[in-house]
Tab-separated table of C-alpha atoms in Angstrom:
chain	number	residue	atom	x	y	z
Y	1	MET	CA	22.538	-17.499	-32.181
Y	2	ASN	CA	20.301	-20.313	-31.768
Y	3	PRO	CA	18.372	-21.662	-34.910
Y	4	GLU	CA	15.724	-23.368	-33.130
Y	5	TYR	CA	14.014	-19.989	-31.075
Y	6	ASP	CA	12.051	-17.543	-33.493
Y	7	LEU	CA	12.579	-14.329	-30.735
Y	8	GLU	CA	15.807	-14.138	-29.246
Y	9	LEU	CA	17.318	-11.347	-26.724
Y	10	SER	CA	20.860	-11.833	-26.387
Y	11	GLY	CA	24.280	-10.357	-24.514
Y	12	ILE	CA	20.841	-7.660	-23.668
Y	13	THR	CA	22.110	-5.077	-21.070
Y	14	LYS	CA	20.698	-1.881	-19.261
Y	15	ARG	CA	21.768	0.601	-16.926
Y	16	PHE	CA	19.887	3.077	-14.721
Y	17	GLY	CA	22.715	5.313	-13.016
Y	18	ALA	CA	24.732	3.409	-10.867
Y	19	THR	CA	21.473	0.304	-11.562
Y	20	LEU	CA	22.586	-2.744	-13.742
Y	21	ALA	CA	18.917	-3.781	-14.191
Y	22	ASN	CA	19.919	-6.187	-17.219
Y	23	ASP	CA	23.572	-8.276	-16.787
Y	24	HIS	CA	24.376	-9.314	-20.366
Y	25	ILE	CA	20.677	-11.136	-20.247
Y	26	HIS	CA	19.972	-14.134	-22.767
Y	27	PHE	CA	16.121	-15.250	-22.989
Y	28	GLY	CA	14.908	-17.385	-25.818
Y	29	VAL	CA	11.681	-18.373	-26.608
Y	30	LYS	CA	10.666	-20.646	-29.939
Y	31	LYS	CA	7.265	-20.610	-32.026
Y	32	GLY	CA	4.205	-21.758	-30.263
Y	33	GLU	CA	5.763	-22.186	-27.058
Y	34	VAL	CA	4.077	-20.696	-23.725
Y	35	HIS	CA	7.374	-19.705	-22.125
Y	36	SER	CA	7.237	-18.233	-18.582
Y	37	LEU	CA	9.830	-15.273	-17.461
Y	38	ILE	CA	10.194	-15.558	-13.430
Y	39	GLY	CA	12.119	-14.332	-10.454
Y	40	GLU	CA	11.955	-11.894	-7.253
Y	41	ASN	CA	10.809	-8.439	-7.602
Y	42	GLY	CA	14.561	-6.132	-9.087
Y	43	ALA	CA	15.110	-9.205	-10.675
Y	44	GLY	CA	15.244	-7.429	-14.346
Y	45	LYS	CA	12.020	-9.055	-15.869
Y	46	SER	CA	9.698	-6.249	-16.279
Y	47	THR	CA	13.334	-4.513	-17.605
Y	48	LEU	CA	13.324	-7.231	-20.334
Y	49	MET	CA	10.457	-7.282	-21.226
Y	50	ASN	CA	10.433	-2.908	-21.651
Y	51	ILE	CA	13.046	-3.558	-24.259
Y	52	LEU	CA	11.459	-6.319	-26.194
Y	53	TYR	CA	7.744	-4.592	-26.360
Y	54	GLY	CA	9.929	-1.085	-26.908
Y	55	LEU	CA	9.647	0.762	-24.253
Y	56	LEU	CA	12.789	0.834	-23.335
Y	57	ARG	CA	16.394	0.771	-25.429
Y	58	PRO	CA	18.745	-1.793	-24.996
Y	59	ASP	CA	22.328	-0.105	-23.203
Y	60	GLU	CA	24.076	-3.466	-24.779
Y	61	GLY	CA	22.580	-6.818	-26.592
Y	62	GLU	CA	20.094	-7.877	-29.772
Y	63	ILE	CA	17.383	-8.946	-30.449
Y	64	ARG	CA	16.414	-10.910	-33.754
Y	65	LEU	CA	13.091	-12.377	-35.194
Y	66	GLY	CA	13.278	-15.405	-37.238
Y	67	GLY	CA	16.668	-15.012	-37.471
Y	68	LYS	CA	17.090	-11.321	-38.629
Y	69	PRO	CA	17.931	-8.460	-36.010
Y	70	LEU	CA	15.588	-6.651	-34.961
Y	71	VAL	CA	15.592	-2.692	-33.868
Y	72	LEU	CA	12.778	-2.057	-31.924
Y	73	ARG	CA	12.244	2.130	-31.131
Y	74	SER	CA	8.843	2.078	-30.062
Y	75	PRO	CA	5.908	-0.135	-28.999
Y	76	LYS	CA	4.450	0.798	-32.387
Y	77	ASP	CA	7.521	-0.988	-33.696
Y	78	ALA	CA	6.762	-4.522	-31.597
Y	79	ILE	CA	3.095	-3.545	-32.721
Y	80	ALA	CA	4.406	-4.033	-36.125
Y	81	ASN	CA	6.398	-6.755	-36.205
Y	82	GLY	CA	3.821	-8.772	-34.428
Y	83	ILE	CA	5.394	-8.058	-30.905
Y	84	GLY	CA	2.239	-7.265	-28.016
Y	85	MET	CA	1.779	-7.063	-24.783
Y	86	VAL	CA	-0.927	-6.731	-21.904
Y	87	HIS	CA	-0.407	-5.440	-18.927
Y	88	GLN	CA	-1.569	-6.070	-15.269
Y	89	HIS	CA	-3.356	-2.917	-15.051
Y	90	PHE	CA	-5.366	-3.222	-18.263
Y	91	MET	CA	-5.544	0.182	-20.369
Y	92	LEU	CA	-9.702	0.714	-21.872
Y	93	SER	CA	-11.763	3.054	-21.740
Y	94	PRO	CA	-14.564	2.239	-19.065
Y	95	SER	CA	-17.655	4.456	-21.530
Y	96	LEU	CA	-16.818	3.170	-24.815
Y	97	THR	CA	-17.973	-0.454	-25.874
Y	98	VAL	CA	-16.016	-4.236	-25.884
Y	99	ALA	CA	-15.905	-3.743	-29.908
Y	100	GLU	CA	-14.432	0.322	-29.431
Y	101	ASN	CA	-11.864	-0.336	-27.416
Y	102	ILE	CA	-10.754	-3.376	-29.916
Y	103	VAL	CA	-10.168	-1.543	-32.356
Y	104	LEU	CA	-9.643	1.802	-31.110
Y	105	GLY	CA	-6.864	3.853	-32.787
Y	106	HIS	CA	-5.493	0.740	-35.052
Y	107	ARG	CA	-6.457	0.955	-39.180
Y	108	PRO	CA	-6.431	-2.562	-40.171
Y	109	PRO	CA	-3.646	-3.192	-42.689
Y	110	GLY	CA	-5.076	-2.448	-45.987
Y	111	GLN	CA	-7.743	-0.079	-44.678
Y	112	ARG	CA	-7.894	3.916	-45.847
Y	113	VAL	CA	-10.299	4.452	-42.937
Y	114	LEU	CA	-10.539	3.857	-39.738
Y	115	TRP	CA	-13.886	2.476	-38.955
Y	116	LYS	CA	-15.635	-0.179	-40.675
Y	117	PRO	CA	-17.532	-1.928	-39.113
Y	118	ARG	CA	-18.615	-4.799	-41.331
Y	119	GLU	CA	-15.163	-5.761	-41.697
Y	120	MET	CA	-14.448	-5.099	-37.949
Y	121	GLU	CA	-17.022	-7.573	-36.783
Y	122	ARG	CA	-16.227	-10.043	-39.581
Y	123	HIS	CA	-12.237	-10.565	-37.770
Y	124	LEU	CA	-13.708	-9.845	-34.521
Y	125	GLU	CA	-15.734	-12.769	-35.176
Y	126	ALA	CA	-12.913	-15.128	-36.415
Y	127	ILE	CA	-11.083	-14.099	-33.727
Y	128	ARG	CA	-13.422	-15.089	-30.583
Y	129	ARG	CA	-13.924	-18.670	-32.922
Y	130	ASP	CA	-10.552	-19.169	-33.665
Y	131	PHE	CA	-9.862	-18.764	-30.156
Y	132	ASP	CA	-12.447	-19.572	-28.023
Y	133	VAL	CA	-12.887	-16.269	-26.460
Y	134	ASP	CA	-16.171	-15.270	-25.412
Y	135	LEU	CA	-16.823	-11.100	-26.006
Y	136	PRO	CA	-20.315	-9.161	-25.791
Y	137	LEU	CA	-19.826	-7.162	-27.972
Y	138	ASP	CA	-22.097	-4.272	-28.093
Y	139	ALA	CA	-21.213	-4.289	-23.671
Y	140	PRO	CA	-19.614	-0.822	-22.280
Y	141	VAL	CA	-16.803	-1.780	-19.820
Y	142	SER	CA	-17.612	-0.546	-17.400
Y	143	SER	CA	-20.811	-2.902	-17.033
Y	144	LEU	CA	-18.093	-6.086	-17.052
Y	145	THR	CA	-15.696	-8.242	-14.847
Y	146	VAL	CA	-12.406	-7.789	-14.307
Y	147	GLY	CA	-11.970	-11.103	-16.316
Y	148	LEU	CA	-13.438	-10.144	-19.960
Y	149	MET	CA	-11.803	-6.873	-19.416
Y	150	GLN	CA	-8.367	-8.921	-19.429
Y	151	ARG	CA	-9.771	-11.743	-22.575
Y	152	ILE	CA	-10.639	-8.077	-24.376
Y	153	GLU	CA	-7.047	-6.744	-23.859
Y	154	ILE	CA	-5.384	-9.874	-25.410
Y	155	VAL	CA	-8.668	-9.750	-27.723
Y	156	LYS	CA	-6.981	-6.125	-29.014
Y	157	THR	CA	-3.364	-7.223	-29.519
Y	158	LEU	CA	-4.914	-9.665	-31.368
Y	159	TYR	CA	-7.177	-7.677	-33.880
Y	160	ARG	CA	-3.779	-5.705	-33.948
Y	161	GLY	CA	-1.802	-8.955	-35.553
Y	162	ALA	CA	0.361	-10.267	-32.925
Y	163	LYS	CA	2.002	-13.171	-33.032
Y	164	ILE	CA	4.202	-13.033	-29.892
Y	165	LEU	CA	1.651	-11.928	-26.583
Y	166	ILE	CA	3.493	-10.762	-22.998
Y	167	LEU	CA	0.772	-11.844	-20.708
Y	168	ASP	CA	2.172	-9.561	-17.084
Y	169	GLU	CA	1.202	-10.994	-14.396
Y	170	PRO	CA	-2.459	-11.457	-15.542
Y	171	THR	CA	-4.073	-13.691	-13.038
Y	172	ALA	CA	-3.034	-10.733	-9.960
Y	173	VAL	CA	-6.430	-10.044	-10.314
Y	174	LEU	CA	-8.771	-12.431	-11.682
Y	175	THR	CA	-10.697	-15.274	-8.980
Y	176	PRO	CA	-9.420	-19.173	-9.930
Y	177	GLN	CA	-12.124	-19.678	-12.240
Y	178	GLU	CA	-11.157	-16.831	-14.022
Y	179	SER	CA	-8.001	-17.913	-14.493
Y	180	GLU	CA	-8.785	-20.799	-15.695
Y	181	GLU	CA	-10.444	-19.761	-18.037
Y	182	LEU	CA	-7.739	-17.566	-19.024
Y	183	PHE	CA	-5.002	-20.765	-19.502
Y	184	HIS	CA	-7.173	-22.076	-21.808
Y	185	THR	CA	-7.140	-18.892	-23.735
Y	186	VAL	CA	-3.259	-19.348	-23.308
Y	187	ARG	CA	-3.691	-23.182	-24.668
Y	188	LYS	CA	-5.562	-22.028	-27.511
Y	189	LEU	CA	-3.291	-18.980	-28.838
Y	190	SER	CA	-0.394	-21.626	-27.918
Y	191	GLN	CA	-2.230	-24.566	-30.848
Y	192	ALA	CA	-2.633	-21.913	-33.210
Y	193	GLY	CA	1.178	-21.183	-33.439
Y	194	HIS	CA	1.398	-18.485	-31.481
Y	195	THR	CA	4.292	-17.956	-28.110
Y	196	VAL	CA	3.207	-16.433	-24.894
Y	197	ILE	CA	5.239	-14.946	-22.654
Y	198	PHE	CA	4.116	-15.619	-19.180
Y	199	ILE	CA	5.485	-13.504	-16.506
Y	200	SER	CA	3.483	-14.363	-13.076
Y	201	HIS	CA	5.096	-14.999	-9.632
Y	202	LYS	CA	3.010	-17.875	-8.541
Y	203	LEU	CA	5.232	-21.160	-9.144
Y	204	ARG	CA	1.817	-23.505	-9.323
Y	205	GLU	CA	0.195	-21.531	-11.921
Y	206	VAL	CA	3.894	-21.454	-14.209
Y	207	MET	CA	3.823	-25.723	-13.155
Y	208	GLU	CA	0.287	-25.578	-14.881
Y	209	ILE	CA	1.048	-22.616	-17.947
Y	210	SER	CA	4.718	-23.087	-18.776
Y	211	ASP	CA	6.552	-25.713	-21.656
Y	212	ARG	CA	9.221	-23.937	-20.284
Y	213	ILE	CA	10.665	-21.329	-17.388
Y	214	THR	CA	13.668	-19.021	-17.333
Y	215	VAL	CA	14.372	-17.759	-14.265
Y	216	LEU	CA	16.161	-14.357	-13.533
Y	217	ARG	CA	18.219	-13.177	-10.246
Y	218	ALA	CA	19.556	-10.417	-9.850
Y	219	GLY	CA	19.459	-8.603	-13.078
Y	220	ARG	CA	21.364	-12.077	-14.510
Y	221	SER	CA	20.126	-15.520	-16.519
Y	222	VAL	CA	20.086	-18.007	-14.091
Y	223	ASP	CA	18.366	-20.803	-16.110
Y	224	THR	CA	16.149	-22.053	-18.497
Y	225	VAL	CA	14.532	-25.351	-18.099
Y	226	ASN	CA	11.510	-27.456	-19.035
Y	227	LYS	CA	8.537	-27.913	-16.442
Y	228	SER	CA	9.040	-31.807	-16.731
Y	229	ASP	CA	12.157	-30.769	-14.934
Y	230	VAL	CA	11.905	-28.785	-12.234
Y	231	THR	CA	9.430	-28.463	-9.277
Y	232	PRO	CA	8.312	-25.174	-7.389
Y	233	ARG	CA	10.156	-25.456	-4.375
Y	234	LEU	CA	13.775	-26.091	-6.554
Y	235	LEU	CA	12.610	-23.046	-9.013
Y	236	ALA	CA	12.055	-20.860	-6.202
Y	237	GLN	CA	15.500	-21.964	-4.798
Y	238	MET	CA	17.098	-21.476	-7.919
Y	239	MET	CA	14.773	-17.478	-7.959
Y	240	ILE	CA	16.162	-16.198	-4.449
Y	241	GLY	CA	19.650	-18.952	-5.195
Y	242	ARG	CA	18.429	-20.901	-0.798
Y	243	GLU	CA	16.975	-23.242	0.001
Y	244	ILE	CA	12.858	-22.396	0.862
Y	245	ARG	CA	11.357	-24.158	4.998
Y	246	GLY	CA	8.286	-24.972	4.200
Y	247	LEU	CA	5.160	-23.442	6.649
Y	248	GLU	CA	3.767	-25.893	8.611
Y	249	PRO	CA	1.038	-24.692	10.539
Y	250	LYS	CA	0.204	-25.608	13.848
Y	251	ASP	CA	-3.031	-27.302	15.606
Y	252	THR	CA	-3.440	-24.449	18.492
Y	253	ASP	CA	-6.766	-24.463	20.849
Y	254	ARG	CA	-8.218	-21.594	19.609
Y	255	GLY	CA	-9.529	-19.044	23.110
Y	256	PRO	CA	-12.072	-16.091	23.346
Y	257	VAL	CA	-13.095	-14.056	20.258
Y	258	ALA	CA	-10.909	-11.523	20.173
Y	259	LEU	CA	-12.331	-9.222	17.661
Y	260	SER	CA	-16.153	-9.136	17.042
Y	261	VAL	CA	-17.969	-7.504	13.808
Y	262	GLU	CA	-22.026	-7.521	13.877
Y	263	ASP	CA	-24.028	-6.421	11.224
Y	264	LEU	CA	-21.894	-3.954	9.644
Y	265	ALA	CA	-22.575	-1.211	7.176
Y	266	VAL	CA	-19.585	0.475	5.764
Y	267	PRO	CA	-19.518	3.160	3.305
Y	268	GLY	CA	-16.817	4.424	0.984
Y	269	ASP	CA	-15.088	7.245	-0.867
Y	270	ARG	CA	-18.080	8.107	-3.197
Y	271	GLY	CA	-21.018	7.780	0.296
Y	272	THR	CA	-22.024	4.460	-1.670
Y	273	LEU	CA	-22.660	0.884	1.128
Y	274	GLU	CA	-18.908	-1.023	0.416
Y	275	VAL	CA	-19.743	-3.247	3.792
Y	276	ARG	CA	-22.794	-4.156	3.764
Y	277	GLY	CA	-24.632	-6.182	6.706
Y	278	LEU	CA	-21.284	-7.740	8.086
Y	279	SER	CA	-20.811	-10.458	10.536
Y	280	PHE	CA	-18.474	-12.757	11.530
Y	281	GLU	CA	-16.007	-13.202	15.193
Y	282	LEU	CA	-12.281	-13.354	15.366
Y	283	ARG	CA	-10.632	-15.543	18.156
Y	284	MET	CA	-7.478	-15.938	20.129
Y	285	GLY	CA	-5.108	-18.372	18.651
Y	286	GLU	CA	-6.510	-18.425	15.144
Y	287	ILE	CA	-6.216	-16.461	11.781
Y	288	LEU	CA	-9.016	-15.719	9.795
Y	289	GLY	CA	-8.536	-15.006	6.307
Y	290	VAL	CA	-10.704	-13.175	3.851
Y	291	ALA	CA	-10.150	-13.950	0.452
Y	292	GLY	CA	-12.259	-12.143	-2.535
Y	293	VAL	CA	-11.796	-9.911	-5.977
Y	294	GLU	CA	-9.756	-6.886	-4.657
Y	295	GLY	CA	-12.622	-3.758	-4.190
Y	296	ASN	CA	-15.706	-5.801	-2.528
Y	297	GLY	CA	-15.434	-3.798	0.837
Y	298	GLN	CA	-12.129	-5.071	2.265
Y	299	THR	CA	-10.420	-1.712	2.585
Y	300	GLU	CA	-13.219	-0.660	3.959
Y	301	LEU	CA	-13.740	-3.157	6.803
Y	302	ALA	CA	-10.060	-2.881	7.608
Y	303	GLU	CA	-10.826	0.792	8.067
Y	304	ALA	CA	-13.599	0.468	10.041
Y	305	VAL	CA	-11.464	-1.960	12.110
Y	306	ILE	CA	-8.589	0.370	12.680
Y	307	GLY	CA	-11.430	3.047	13.561
Y	308	VAL	CA	-9.520	5.368	9.754
Y	309	ARG	CA	-13.261	5.200	8.083
Y	310	ARG	CA	-16.083	5.482	10.241
Y	311	PRO	CA	-19.199	2.878	10.177
Y	312	ALA	CA	-22.543	3.575	8.628
Y	313	ALA	CA	-23.951	0.734	10.819
Y	314	GLY	CA	-23.168	-2.120	12.912
Y	315	ARG	CA	-20.644	-2.685	16.199
Y	316	ILE	CA	-17.091	-3.357	16.129
Y	317	GLU	CA	-15.810	-5.207	19.685
Y	318	MET	CA	-12.794	-6.551	20.701
Y	319	GLN	CA	-11.841	-8.239	23.201
Y	320	GLY	CA	-15.347	-7.516	24.598
Y	321	GLU	CA	-14.707	-3.980	24.602
Y	322	GLU	CA	-16.646	-2.184	22.152
Y	323	ILE	CA	-14.359	-0.098	19.695
Y	324	THR	CA	-16.773	1.010	16.835
Y	325	ARG	CA	-16.443	4.962	17.381
Y	326	MET	CA	-13.199	4.365	19.721
Y	327	PRO	CA	-10.075	6.502	18.764
Y	328	VAL	CA	-7.121	5.618	16.432
Y	329	GLY	CA	-4.840	5.924	18.304
Y	330	LYS	CA	-6.839	4.436	21.314
Y	331	ARG	CA	-7.652	0.906	19.691
Y	332	PHE	CA	-3.585	0.932	19.343
Y	333	GLU	CA	-3.160	0.959	23.183
Y	334	ARG	CA	-5.227	-1.432	23.473
Y	335	GLY	CA	-3.303	-3.561	21.657
Y	336	LEU	CA	-4.303	-4.019	18.140
Y	337	ALA	CA	-2.084	-3.483	15.229
Y	338	HIS	CA	-2.662	-2.752	10.827
Y	339	ILE	CA	0.018	-3.957	8.154
Y	340	PRO	CA	-1.592	-1.278	5.587
Y	341	GLN	CA	-2.008	-2.917	2.215
Y	342	ASP	CA	0.281	0.241	1.057
Y	343	ARG	CA	4.041	0.011	2.682
Y	344	VAL	CA	4.438	3.362	0.361
Y	345	LYS	CA	1.590	5.579	1.388
Y	346	GLU	CA	-0.066	4.130	4.544
Y	347	GLY	CA	2.627	2.208	6.401
Y	348	LEU	CA	5.893	4.316	6.272
Y	349	ILE	CA	7.346	7.768	6.266
Y	350	LEU	CA	9.812	7.345	2.958
Y	351	ASP	CA	12.566	10.458	3.563
Y	352	PHE	CA	12.870	9.488	6.980
Y	353	SER	CA	14.899	6.796	8.958
Y	354	LEU	CA	14.682	2.693	9.519
Y	355	THR	CA	14.691	4.381	13.181
Y	356	ASP	CA	12.221	7.109	12.699
Y	357	ASN	CA	9.963	4.738	10.902
Y	358	LEU	CA	9.962	1.628	13.186
Y	359	VAL	CA	10.047	3.710	16.803
Y	360	LEU	CA	6.642	5.833	14.731
Y	361	SER	CA	4.438	3.664	16.720
Y	362	ILE	CA	5.944	2.916	20.652
Y	363	ARG	CA	8.021	7.165	20.441
Y	364	ASN	CA	5.301	7.861	23.495
Y	365	GLY	CA	6.683	6.053	26.220
Y	366	PRO	CA	9.118	4.075	27.872
Y	367	PRO	CA	12.088	2.515	26.403
Y	368	VAL	CA	11.454	4.853	23.651
Y	369	SER	CA	10.573	8.445	25.690
Y	370	LYS	CA	11.074	9.925	29.053
Y	371	HIS	CA	9.077	11.990	30.025
Y	372	GLY	CA	7.557	13.225	27.097
Y	373	VAL	CA	11.540	13.176	25.570
Y	374	ILE	CA	12.764	10.794	23.592
Y	375	ASP	CA	16.249	9.691	24.373
Y	376	TRP	CA	17.203	9.045	19.705
Y	377	ARG	CA	19.906	6.433	21.604
Y	378	ALA	CA	17.315	3.538	23.176
Y	379	ALA	CA	15.802	4.154	19.798
Y	380	GLN	CA	18.392	3.293	18.551
Y	381	THR	CA	19.066	0.741	20.002
Y	382	VAL	CA	15.238	-0.508	19.632
Y	383	SER	CA	15.813	0.250	15.738
Y	384	ARG	CA	19.041	-2.074	15.901
Y	385	LYS	CA	17.387	-5.243	17.605
Y	386	LEU	CA	14.194	-4.918	15.136
Y	387	ILE	CA	16.576	-4.519	11.869
Y	388	ALA	CA	18.871	-8.303	12.713
Y	389	ASP	CA	15.451	-10.171	14.727
Y	390	TYR	CA	13.735	-9.230	10.937
Y	391	GLN	CA	16.227	-9.277	8.790
Y	392	ILE	CA	16.273	-6.124	6.967
Y	393	LYS	CA	18.445	-5.599	4.427
Y	394	ALA	CA	20.159	-1.526	5.034
Y	395	SER	CA	23.520	-0.072	4.892
Y	396	SER	CA	22.407	1.628	8.880
Y	397	PRO	CA	19.764	2.675	11.381
Y	398	GLU	CA	20.104	5.552	9.706
Y	399	GLU	CA	19.503	5.109	6.125
Y	400	ALA	CA	16.272	7.125	4.451
Y	401	CYS	CA	13.383	4.206	3.983
Y	402	LYS	CA	12.567	4.821	0.476
Y	403	ASN	CA	16.408	3.566	-0.309
Y	404	LEU	CA	15.213	-0.280	0.207
Y	405	SER	CA	14.193	-2.577	-2.107
Y	406	GLY	CA	10.014	-3.287	-1.544
Y	407	GLY	CA	10.723	-6.657	0.274
Y	408	ASN	CA	12.607	-4.617	3.696
Y	409	MET	CA	10.122	-1.418	3.476
Y	410	GLN	CA	7.061	-4.201	4.227
Y	411	LYS	CA	9.385	-6.312	6.363
Y	412	VAL	CA	10.428	-3.216	8.200
Y	413	VAL	CA	6.434	-2.453	9.245
Y	414	VAL	CA	5.696	-5.451	10.041
Y	415	ALA	CA	8.859	-5.331	13.070
Y	416	ARG	CA	7.463	-2.076	13.595
Y	417	GLU	CA	3.657	-3.884	14.344
Y	418	LEU	CA	4.539	-6.902	15.583
Y	419	SER	CA	7.091	-6.153	17.683
Y	420	LYS	CA	4.779	-3.626	19.764
Y	421	LYS	CA	3.351	-7.634	21.529
Y	422	PRO	CA	-0.585	-6.553	19.603
Y	423	ARG	CA	-3.218	-9.186	20.878
Y	424	VAL	CA	-5.360	-8.813	17.141
Y	425	ILE	CA	-3.201	-7.596	13.981
Y	426	ILE	CA	-4.977	-6.962	10.989
Y	427	ALA	CA	-2.737	-7.324	7.927
Y	428	CYS	CA	-3.839	-6.144	4.890
Y	429	GLN	CA	-1.876	-7.850	1.499
Y	430	PRO	CA	0.998	-8.375	4.152
Y	431	THR	CA	3.011	-9.809	1.105
Y	432	ARG	CA	2.554	-8.153	-1.866
Y	433	GLY	CA	5.044	-7.268	-3.917
Y	434	VAL	CA	7.505	-8.292	-1.993
Y	435	ASP	CA	10.532	-11.254	-2.515
Y	436	ILE	CA	9.823	-14.799	-2.435
Y	437	GLY	CA	12.379	-14.190	0.762
Y	438	ALA	CA	10.687	-11.759	1.927
Y	439	SER	CA	6.982	-13.556	1.523
Y	440	GLU	CA	8.277	-16.696	3.175
Y	441	TYR	CA	9.828	-14.947	6.398
Y	442	ILE	CA	6.636	-12.642	7.466
Y	443	ARG	CA	4.046	-15.401	6.406
Y	444	ARG	CA	6.354	-17.132	8.911
Y	445	MET	CA	6.232	-13.818	11.368
Y	446	LEU	CA	2.687	-14.284	10.992
Y	447	MET	CA	2.353	-17.918	11.902
Y	448	GLU	CA	4.016	-17.603	14.761
Y	449	MET	CA	2.623	-14.170	16.732
Y	450	ARG	CA	-0.730	-16.786	16.035
Y	451	ASP	CA	0.827	-19.675	17.245
Y	452	ALA	CA	1.503	-17.385	20.535
Y	453	GLY	CA	-1.824	-16.787	21.080
Y	454	ASN	CA	-2.967	-13.916	19.194
Y	455	ALA	CA	-5.345	-13.071	16.325
Y	456	VAL	CA	-4.709	-12.703	12.696
Y	457	LEU	CA	-7.573	-11.412	10.422
Y	458	LEU	CA	-5.561	-11.830	7.910
Y	459	ILE	CA	-7.308	-9.618	3.818
Y	460	SER	CA	-5.462	-11.105	1.258
Y	461	ALA	CA	-5.454	-10.920	-2.770
Y	462	ASP	CA	-3.847	-13.809	-3.124
Y	463	LEU	CA	-5.879	-17.169	-2.562
Y	464	ASP	CA	-2.878	-19.522	-1.910
Y	465	GLU	CA	-1.706	-17.169	0.905
Y	466	VAL	CA	-5.550	-17.226	1.790
Y	467	MET	CA	-5.236	-21.420	2.098
Y	468	GLU	CA	-1.512	-21.582	3.575
Y	469	LEU	CA	-1.979	-19.188	6.675
Y	470	SER	CA	-5.822	-19.342	7.571
Y	471	ASP	CA	-7.596	-21.763	9.989
Y	472	ARG	CA	-10.633	-20.099	8.452
Y	473	ILE	CA	-11.662	-18.327	5.310
Y	474	MET	CA	-14.835	-15.681	5.008
Y	475	VAL	CA	-14.996	-14.525	1.202
Y	476	MET	CA	-16.847	-11.200	0.407
Y	477	TYR	CA	-18.416	-9.873	-2.441
Y	478	GLY	CA	-20.188	-6.632	-3.356
Y	479	GLY	CA	-19.136	-5.601	0.575
Y	480	ARG	CA	-21.148	-8.835	2.689
Y	481	LYS	CA	-20.070	-12.596	3.073
Y	482	THR	CA	-20.550	-15.017	0.564
Y	483	GLY	CA	-19.207	-17.690	2.662
Y	484	GLU	CA	-17.217	-19.543	5.659
Y	485	LEU	CA	-15.018	-22.378	5.366
Y	486	LEU	CA	-12.036	-24.368	7.218
Y	487	ARG	CA	-8.375	-24.440	5.877
Y	488	ALA	CA	-9.731	-28.230	5.976
Y	489	GLU	CA	-12.642	-27.559	3.643
Y	490	ALA	CA	-11.875	-25.016	1.941
Y	491	ASP	CA	-10.440	-25.597	-2.109
Y	492	GLU	CA	-10.261	-23.049	-5.059
Y	493	HIS	CA	-13.121	-24.029	-6.684
Y	494	LYS	CA	-15.692	-23.936	-3.601
Y	495	LEU	CA	-14.040	-20.535	-2.923
Y	496	GLY	CA	-14.219	-19.384	-6.774
Y	497	ARG	CA	-17.984	-19.356	-7.056
Y	498	MET	CA	-17.871	-18.290	-4.296
Y	499	MET	CA	-15.655	-15.102	-5.140
Y	500	PHE	CA	-18.211	-14.903	-7.630
Y	501	GLY	CA	-21.356	-13.836	-5.258
Y	502	ILE	CA	-22.325	-18.011	-4.699
Y	503	THR	CA	-23.386	-17.860	-1.352
Y	504	GLU	CA	-23.012	-21.261	0.258
Y	505	SER	CA	-26.605	-22.279	0.989
Y	506	GLU	CA	-26.329	-21.766	-3.580
Y	507	GLU	CA	-22.895	-23.648	-3.727
Y	508	ALA	CA	-24.811	-26.751	-1.989
Y	509	GLU	CA	-27.609	-26.556	-4.216
Y	510	GLY	CA	-25.386	-26.269	-6.909
């Protein structure tokens, strides 16, 4: 055991049936450091942190805290030993106030009763002061932004006495400004002697906030490095075991209008308008990125364009033809393709084979179908070619899609949609939850479609992705367009303000 480490996991092994999720992993953190844990999906990060938080028990290995062996049977044991975890999906009660959510279910040490308002307020004020965390304690959680909700979760772990905080993908739903506020809090925690384990796939953020970085690959520890000794490109190479090629966008001539949206209003599931008076144009030969915190009308916009949600008002044209109320199938026949944001619920039939899923959208015509009858030999020929072209890892074309990794599932969706030779592609969160290697490949495919003269509407909550791929960027907030910028004009500050609802005119004034 290394005496430098305040917390050390040694030889951690965890199996789920035949799957070896953690293979003798060694992970050690020093008191007061920000230590990032990175790796592709399936690398073993979540399993390792669930073991550290007491949600799972290791099959082999040892945890030591302060040099002493530590056995964690539940999260209660972890909390009792000063280990807290802020999950990606918050666990808050919307109807309760901030203060009530923080103290809910927790009896402060030495107190026999759960609720002592004066003691609680004194404790919370000390946390807010020490870590410079501003929270409206009397406000109901339902009225707060996502960034404030995350602060509640952090203060909640501190209120329970956490000295080691695990932050799981903490910036996934934050604006750039909210991310900066989070980093400010993390630095304050580190300066006060708290240890932060930061789990993220955003390498730029990892490089900004970390002291040291541990890389996992295929359930094993690859290396632990000082931030000053590596670059984002080297970290990516360590994660996937090969060199990553950077994307180099080409300058292309924009063609005629591919998609025109005019004064569009779209109701959500509850009947309230989620898209309000939205107008924009997408041209052939360009990628128009739609940026914004999730839940600001992006999903409803995509559903209205592909035809599964009826607009309350407005007009949609594709290549000069109105499609506002055109059936979904006819839109696809006219050259529309859709990469859905949820591949499991919307993109695939998991129990069906790769072949079934790959030919799903072309099953009614040649070369797959003749006179209404599917030619399965031709279907297999098509699927084998797509599996090879899109580098999909599967045992055979007849393997069920449910057996594939997330990245390979997404490749199946992308292969099917782009192989139709569409003219307009609606790509919703195209690389969400996929490995760096698969993400790189999918982004490259979208760039190639654009370079070939097609149009791509890219809807993504990943601001880095939007800025990397887009020719123009439109920002949505509250169902409205708050601004539109060329890629050369865009930076995180401008986009972040628009994501908060500050319009271009207000940005210029401010």
